[in-house]
PDB file of C-alpha atoms in Angstrom:
ATOM      1  CA  ARG A 202      66.002-103.787 139.231  1.00  0.00           C
ATOM      2  CA  ARG A 203      67.577-105.119 136.163  1.00  0.00           C
ATOM      3  CA  THR A 204      64.694-104.215 133.855  1.00  0.00           C
ATOM      4  CA  SER A 205      64.821-100.270 134.959  1.00  0.00           C
ATOM      5  CA  THR A 206      68.651-100.328 134.172  1.00  0.00           C
ATOM      6  CA  ARG A 207      67.861-101.756 130.717  1.00  0.00           C
ATOM      7  CA  ARG A 208      64.979 -98.777 130.208  1.00  0.00           C
ATOM      8  CA  GLN A 209      67.440 -96.337 131.539  1.00  0.00           C
ATOM      9  CA  ALA A 210      69.949 -97.732 129.178  1.00  0.00           C
ATOM     10  CA  LEU A 211      67.769 -97.175 125.980  1.00  0.00           C
ATOM     11  CA  ARG A 212      66.906 -93.848 127.285  1.00  0.00           C
ATOM     12  CA  LYS A 213      70.470 -92.843 127.440  1.00  0.00           C
ATOM     13  CA  ARG A 214      71.946 -94.487 124.303  1.00  0.00           C
ATOM     14  CA  HIS A 215      68.795 -93.698 122.280  1.00  0.00           C
ATOM     15  CA  PRO A 216      66.867 -90.964 123.272  1.00  0.00           C
ATOM     16  CA  ASN A 217      64.926 -90.267 119.833  1.00  0.00           C
ATOM     17  CA  LEU A 218      63.969 -94.129 119.906  1.00  0.00           C
ATOM     18  CA  HIS A 219      62.965 -94.142 123.563  1.00  0.00           C
ATOM     19  CA  ALA A 220      60.735 -91.175 123.232  1.00  0.00           C
ATOM     20  CA  TRP A 221      58.864 -92.566 120.200  1.00  0.00           C
ATOM     21  CA  VAL A 222      58.294 -95.849 121.996  1.00  0.00           C
ATOM     22  CA  TYR A 223      57.316 -94.475 125.117  1.00  0.00           C
ATOM     23  CA  ALA A 224      54.933 -92.054 123.264  1.00  0.00           C
ATOM     24  CA  ARG A 225      53.189 -95.088 121.657  1.00  0.00           C
ATOM     25  CA  VAL A 226      52.862 -97.169 124.737  1.00  0.00           C
ATOM     26  CA  GLY A 227      49.549 -97.147 126.385  1.00  0.00           C
ATOM     27  CA  THR A 228      45.735 -97.726 125.768  1.00  0.00           C
ATOM     28  CA  LYS A 229      45.830 -96.358 122.390  1.00  0.00           C
ATOM     29  CA  SER A 230      48.202 -98.632 121.175  1.00  0.00           C
ATOM     30  CA  THR A 231      46.119-101.567 122.963  1.00  0.00           C
ATOM     31  CA  TRP A 232      43.176-100.681 120.666  1.00  0.00           C
ATOM     32  CA  TRP A 233      45.182-100.283 117.693  1.00  0.00           C
ATOM     33  CA  ILE A 234      46.397-103.719 117.964  1.00  0.00           C
ATOM     34  CA  VAL A 235      42.947-105.188 118.983  1.00  0.00           C
ATOM     35  CA  GLY A 236      41.782-103.382 115.628  1.00  0.00           C
ATOM     36  CA  PHE A 237      44.554-105.211 113.775  1.00  0.00           C
ATOM     37  CA  VAL A 238      43.567-108.624 115.212  1.00  0.00           C
ATOM     38  CA  PHE A 239      39.925-107.834 114.249  1.00  0.00           C
ATOM     39  CA  CYS A 240      40.655-107.159 110.635  1.00  0.00           C
ATOM     40  CA  ASP A 241      43.283-109.974 110.138  1.00  0.00           C
ATOM     41  CA  GLY A 242      40.587-112.450 111.448  1.00  0.00           C
ATOM     42  CA  ALA A 243      38.012-110.742 109.345  1.00  0.00           C
ATOM     43  CA  SER A 244      40.338-111.508 106.200  1.00  0.00           C
ATOM     44  CA  PHE A 245      40.728-114.707 107.010  1.00  0.00           C
ATOM     45  CA  MET A 246      37.097-115.268 107.238  1.00  0.00           C
ATOM     46  CA  GLN A 247      36.653-113.545 103.869  1.00  0.00           C
ATOM     47  CA  ALA A 248      39.066-115.684 102.377  1.00  0.00           C
ATOM     48  CA  GLN A 249      37.287-119.233 103.498  1.00  0.00           C
ATOM     49  CA  TYR A 250      34.153-117.409 102.008  1.00  0.00           C
ATOM     50  CA  ALA A 251      35.556-116.698  98.920  1.00  0.00           C
ATOM     51  CA  MET A 252      36.626-120.249  98.488  1.00  0.00           C
ATOM     52  CA  LEU A 253      33.242-121.165  98.238  1.00  0.00           C
ATOM     53  CA  THR A 254      32.530-118.833  95.312  1.00  0.00           C
ATOM     54  CA  THR A 255      34.214-118.690  91.962  1.00  0.00           C
ATOM     55  CA  ILE A 256      36.594-116.037  92.898  1.00  0.00           C
ATOM     56  CA  ASN A 257      40.420-116.096  91.563  1.00  0.00           C
ATOM     57  CA  PRO A 258      42.198-116.408  94.771  1.00  0.00           C
ATOM     58  CA  VAL A 259      45.160-114.281  93.741  1.00  0.00           C
ATOM     59  CA  SER A 260      42.696-111.478  93.142  1.00  0.00           C
ATOM     60  CA  ILE A 261      41.689-111.787  96.828  1.00  0.00           C
ATOM     61  CA  LEU A 262      45.556-111.756  97.828  1.00  0.00           C
ATOM     62  CA  VAL A 263      46.176-108.812  95.571  1.00  0.00           C
ATOM     63  CA  VAL A 264      43.204-106.686  97.070  1.00  0.00           C
ATOM     64  CA  LYS A 265      44.224-107.452 100.602  1.00  0.00           C
ATOM     65  CA  ALA A 266      47.782-106.268  99.935  1.00  0.00           C
ATOM     66  CA  ALA A 267      46.688-103.117  98.292  1.00  0.00           C
ATOM     67  CA  VAL A 268      44.204-102.105 101.142  1.00  0.00           C
ATOM     68  CA  SER A 269      47.104-103.199 103.483  1.00  0.00           C
ATOM     69  CA  LEU A 270      49.619-100.767 101.719  1.00  0.00           C
ATOM     70  CA  VAL A 271      47.148 -97.861 101.632  1.00  0.00           C
ATOM     71  CA  LEU A 272      46.085 -98.236 105.233  1.00  0.00           C
ATOM     72  CA  SER A 273      49.566 -98.367 106.451  1.00  0.00           C
ATOM     73  CA  ILE A 274      50.335 -95.414 104.369  1.00  0.00           C
ATOM     74  CA  THR A 275      47.437 -93.504 105.607  1.00  0.00           C
ATOM     75  CA  LEU A 276      48.353 -94.348 109.297  1.00  0.00           C
ATOM     76  CA  SER A 277      51.843 -93.666 109.054  1.00  0.00           C
ATOM     77  CA  LEU A 278      51.469 -89.903 107.556  1.00  0.00           C
ATOM     78  CA  TYR A 279      48.591 -89.354 110.215  1.00  0.00           C
ATOM     79  CA  PHE A 280      50.722 -90.557 113.032  1.00  0.00           C
ATOM     80  CA  GLU A 281      53.889 -89.628 112.010  1.00  0.00           C
ATOM     81  CA  GLY A 282      53.545 -86.627 109.422  1.00  0.00           C
ATOM     82  CA  PHE A 283      55.204 -86.189 106.214  1.00  0.00           C
ATOM     83  CA  SER A 284      58.727 -86.799 108.200  1.00  0.00           C
ATOM     84  CA  VAL A 285      57.998 -90.468 107.101  1.00  0.00           C
ATOM     85  CA  VAL A 286      58.588 -89.540 103.688  1.00  0.00           C
ATOM     86  CA  ARG A 287      61.973 -88.189 104.194  1.00  0.00           C
ATOM     87  CA  LYS A 288      63.440 -91.380 105.968  1.00  0.00           C
ATOM     88  CA  LEU A 289      61.998 -93.679 103.717  1.00  0.00           C
ATOM     89  CA  THR A 290      64.877 -95.007 101.448  1.00  0.00           C
ATOM     90  CA  PHE A 291      64.859 -97.286  98.551  1.00  0.00           C
ATOM     91  CA  HIS A 292      67.274 -99.807 100.496  1.00  0.00           C
ATOM     92  CA  TYR A 293      64.753-100.531 102.900  1.00  0.00           C
ATOM     93  CA  VAL A 294      61.867-100.688 100.333  1.00  0.00           C
ATOM     94  CA  TRP A 295      63.732-103.155  98.428  1.00  0.00           C
ATOM     95  CA  ARG A 296      64.553-105.446 101.705  1.00  0.00           C
ATOM     96  CA  TRP A 297      60.802-105.052 102.926  1.00  0.00           C
ATOM     97  CA  LEU A 298      59.718-105.882  99.148  1.00  0.00           C
ATOM     98  CA  ILE A 299      61.484-109.361  99.215  1.00  0.00           C
ATOM     99  CA  VAL A 300      59.986-110.093 102.464  1.00  0.00           C
ATOM    100  CA  ALA A 301      56.348-109.192 101.418  1.00  0.00           C
ATOM    101  CA  ALA A 302      56.956-111.120  98.012  1.00  0.00           C
ATOM    102  CA  LEU A 303      57.760-114.625 100.184  1.00  0.00           C
ATOM    103  CA  PHE A 304      54.688-113.682 102.243  1.00  0.00           C
ATOM    104  CA  PHE A 305      52.505-113.236  99.545  1.00  0.00           C
ATOM    105  CA  ALA A 306      54.010-116.583  97.895  1.00  0.00           C
ATOM    106  CA  ALA A 307      53.197-118.681 101.092  1.00  0.00           C
ATOM    107  CA  GLU A 308      49.511-117.169 101.255  1.00  0.00           C
ATOM    108  CA  TYR A 309      49.137-118.178  97.425  1.00  0.00           C
ATOM    109  CA  LEU A 310      50.454-121.448  98.371  1.00  0.00           C
ATOM    110  CA  HIS A 311      48.308-122.096 101.154  1.00  0.00           C
ATOM    111  CA  MET A 312      45.238-120.909  99.245  1.00  0.00           C
ATOM    112  CA  THR A 313      46.087-122.873  96.305  1.00  0.00           C
ATOM    113  CA  ALA A 314      46.323-126.139  98.926  1.00  0.00           C
ATOM    114  CA  LEU A 315      42.875-125.355 100.394  1.00  0.00           C
ATOM    115  CA  LEU A 316      41.567-124.945  96.748  1.00  0.00           C
ATOM    116  CA  THR A 317      42.828-128.559  96.038  1.00  0.00           C
ATOM    117  CA  GLY A 318      40.712-129.873  99.081  1.00  0.00           C
ATOM    118  CA  LEU A 319      43.661-130.587 101.528  1.00  0.00           C
ATOM    119  CA  HIS A 320      42.375-129.719 105.195  1.00  0.00           C
ATOM    120  CA  GLU A 321      43.605-126.975 107.468  1.00  0.00           C
ATOM    121  CA  ALA A 322      45.157-129.263 109.789  1.00  0.00           C
ATOM    122  CA  VAL A 323      46.925-131.044 107.040  1.00  0.00           C
ATOM    123  CA  ILE A 324      48.437-127.837 105.836  1.00  0.00           C
ATOM    124  CA  SER A 325      49.262-126.599 109.652  1.00  0.00           C
ATOM    125  CA  ILE A 326      51.127-129.839 110.056  1.00  0.00           C
ATOM    126  CA  ILE A 327      53.108-129.639 106.972  1.00  0.00           C
ATOM    127  CA  GLY A 328      53.583-125.805 107.517  1.00  0.00           C
ATOM    128  CA  CYS A 329      55.381-126.657 111.137  1.00  0.00           C
ATOM    129  CA  THR A 330      57.846-129.348 109.943  1.00  0.00           C
ATOM    130  CA  TYR A 331      60.209-126.935 108.929  1.00  0.00           C
ATOM    131  CA  MET A 332      61.317-126.397 112.524  1.00  0.00           C
ATOM    132  CA  PRO A 333      62.470-129.788 113.519  1.00  0.00           C
ATOM    133  CA  LEU A 334      63.923-130.558 110.109  1.00  0.00           C
ATOM    134  CA  ALA A 335      66.002-127.186 110.415  1.00  0.00           C
ATOM    135  CA  ALA A 336      67.265-128.197 113.830  1.00  0.00           C
ATOM    136  CA  ALA A 337      68.319-131.775 112.508  1.00  0.00           C
ATOM    137  CA  ILE A 338      70.226-130.062 109.733  1.00  0.00           C
ATOM    138  CA  SER A 339      71.650-127.805 111.981  1.00  0.00           C
ATOM    139  CA  VAL A 340      73.334-130.356 114.048  1.00  0.00           C
ATOM    140  CA  PRO A 341      75.675-131.582 111.200  1.00  0.00           C
ATOM    141  CA  MET A 342      75.982-128.271 109.171  1.00  0.00           C
ATOM    142  CA  PHE A 343      76.817-126.083 112.433  1.00  0.00           C
ATOM    143  CA  ILE A 344      78.021-128.644 114.785  1.00  0.00           C
ATOM    144  CA  ARG A 345      75.272-127.557 117.152  1.00  0.00           C
ATOM    145  CA  PRO A 346      74.683-129.785 120.133  1.00  0.00           C
ATOM    146  CA  TYR A 347      70.916-130.265 121.258  1.00  0.00           C
ATOM    147  CA  GLY A 348      70.109-131.160 124.719  1.00  0.00           C
ATOM    148  CA  ARG A 349      67.228-133.776 125.593  1.00  0.00           C
ATOM    149  CA  LEU A 350      64.483-131.124 126.590  1.00  0.00           C
ATOM    150  CA  GLU A 351      65.264-129.281 123.138  1.00  0.00           C
ATOM    151  CA  TRP A 352      64.927-132.249 121.086  1.00  0.00           C
ATOM    152  CA  LEU A 353      61.642-133.368 123.178  1.00  0.00           C
ATOM    153  CA  ALA A 354      60.312-129.740 122.284  1.00  0.00           C
ATOM    154  CA  LEU A 355      61.011-130.376 118.739  1.00  0.00           C
ATOM    155  CA  SER A 356      59.535-133.561 118.582  1.00  0.00           C
ATOM    156  CA  MET A 357      56.460-132.221 119.796  1.00  0.00           C
ATOM    157  CA  MET A 358      55.937-129.900 117.171  1.00  0.00           C
TER     158      MET A 358
END
């Protein structure tokens, strides 16, 4: 009962957003998600193969980003038409460009760590330490009390 009222609230408050989301839910969306998972997994396998050869790791990341950009623009134009171009503003592009640059830097550092010989498990453990550290730092900074179960969950990471 509660979910139906939320769905109706979205339909009443934002009818255009509701129609856009509702049209994309279903079997076709599922196949696009499966395709994305397959392509994303293939990119990791290709990157591991490229580590064995003498390919510059930055070129792999640049080609991956370029293919992703061309594919996303093509699919956006195919599904939404040229109305997407009118909705695109410099402000949004700039904000997402900063996020994309941070992800690019993270991938570059990950690839560099693999090239130095660090094991994938060690890289994952080091990558997951930020969560408990952020929680520990938030206690004195934001005066945020955590319960026993939260500390237990964070310590398991």
